[in-house]
Amino acid sequence: MARKVRIGALASGGGTNLQAIIDACQNGSLDAEIALVFTNNPEAGALKRARKAGIACSVLDHREFQSREDFDRAVVQTLQDAGVELVILAGFMRLISEVFLDAFPGRIMNIHPALLPAFPGLHVQRKALEYGARFAGCTVHFVDKGVDTGPIIIQAVVPVLDDDTEESLSARILVQEHRVYPRAIQLFAEGRLQIEGRRVRISPPLTPAEASLANPPLDA
Ligand code: GRF
């Protein structure tokens, strides 16, 4: 079994991705330990989930800091004090500065509810629908200086259906988010991820079960 990686999870919202990671740690499918949950939102559902699981929590209101950098310095200090090795952004609604990136080089992951590089930013499920995309999905990536631009670790694809609403599509994507985020973290825990420029190499390599997908299906 791999050594348990110490995770710091940052969340601002409901925390269903955090819950998936908590569950994976508890059921032994993820060789990680959540050392700290940090939020900028005292009302975050993520905070309740963390407390219920007996995880240490920290809350800092970004509005009480002069600059993004000052806030990030305080967050970094909190994470370092907790011995965090890998930072997980799970619905953390703040952009992170170079102060943060420099403190955890190649050790910050984010999950995004679209198939990057398509649809970075906000309201991306709605944008995929409006665009008429036939597939949507989610991406776990390492964080770099840009918004949703860092090297991609894992993606999962879901079909966009004709009667989808933003809500139904988001729900279908979220189910996959809860599967891929723990998987990405486990690959990190096993020391299998190497960042080479824009690409993330996984060693030994893994081959997908399905060679291709079409939506609508080719043979229906
Ligand atoms: C998810 O859709 C995630 O992809 C995005 O923010 C949402 C967070 O949801 N970054 P939750 O708080 O994990 O339920």
PDB file of N, CA, C and O in Angstrom, residues 58 83 104 110 114 174 182 196:
ATOM      1  N   SER A  58     -10.387  24.993   8.876  1.00  0.00           N
ATOM      2  CA  SER A  58      -9.927  26.354   9.054  1.00  0.00           C
ATOM      3  C   SER A  58     -10.759  27.268   8.165  1.00  0.00           C
ATOM      4  O   SER A  58     -11.039  26.930   7.009  1.00  0.00           O
ATOM      5  N   GLY A  83       0.979  20.323   7.599  1.00  0.00           N
ATOM      6  CA  GLY A  83       1.794  19.305   6.929  1.00  0.00           C
ATOM      7  C   GLY A  83       1.223  18.824   5.614  1.00  0.00           C
ATOM      8  O   GLY A  83       1.431  17.673   5.198  1.00  0.00           O
ATOM      9  N   PHE A 104       3.381  25.436  -3.529  1.00  0.00           N
ATOM     10  CA  PHE A 104       3.028  24.036  -3.799  1.00  0.00           C
ATOM     11  C   PHE A 104       3.221  23.720  -5.297  1.00  0.00           C
ATOM     12  O   PHE A 104       2.261  23.406  -5.995  1.00  0.00           O
ATOM     13  N   ASN A 110      -7.242  20.780  -9.366  1.00  0.00           N
ATOM     14  CA  ASN A 110      -8.577  21.373  -9.417  1.00  0.00           C
ATOM     15  C   ASN A 110      -9.488  20.454 -10.212  1.00  0.00           C
ATOM     16  O   ASN A 110      -9.021  19.701 -11.069  1.00  0.00           O
ATOM     17  N   ALA A 114     -16.207  20.615 -17.044  1.00  0.00           N
ATOM     18  CA  ALA A 114     -16.250  20.667 -18.514  1.00  0.00           C
ATOM     19  C   ALA A 114     -15.049  19.906 -19.046  1.00  0.00           C
ATOM     20  O   ALA A 114     -14.115  19.597 -18.294  1.00  0.00           O
ATOM     21  N   LEU A 174     -21.645  15.669 -12.364  1.00  0.00           N
ATOM     22  CA  LEU A 174     -21.201  15.585 -10.968  1.00  0.00           C
ATOM     23  C   LEU A 174     -20.954  14.140 -10.535  1.00  0.00           C
ATOM     24  O   LEU A 174     -20.008  13.858  -9.784  1.00  0.00           O
ATOM     25  N   PRO A 182     -11.138  11.295  -6.791  1.00  0.00           N
ATOM     26  CA  PRO A 182     -10.362  10.350  -5.973  1.00  0.00           C
ATOM     27  C   PRO A 182      -9.348   9.558  -6.795  1.00  0.00           C
ATOM     28  O   PRO A 182      -8.247   9.259  -6.316  1.00  0.00           O
ATOM     29  N   GLU A 196       4.988  16.861 -17.797  1.00  0.00           N
ATOM     30  CA  GLU A 196       5.988  17.156 -18.844  1.00  0.00           C
ATOM     31  C   GLU A 196       5.391  18.225 -19.741  1.00  0.00           C
ATOM     32  O   GLU A 196       4.589  17.923 -20.627  1.00  0.00           O
TER      33      GLU A 196
END
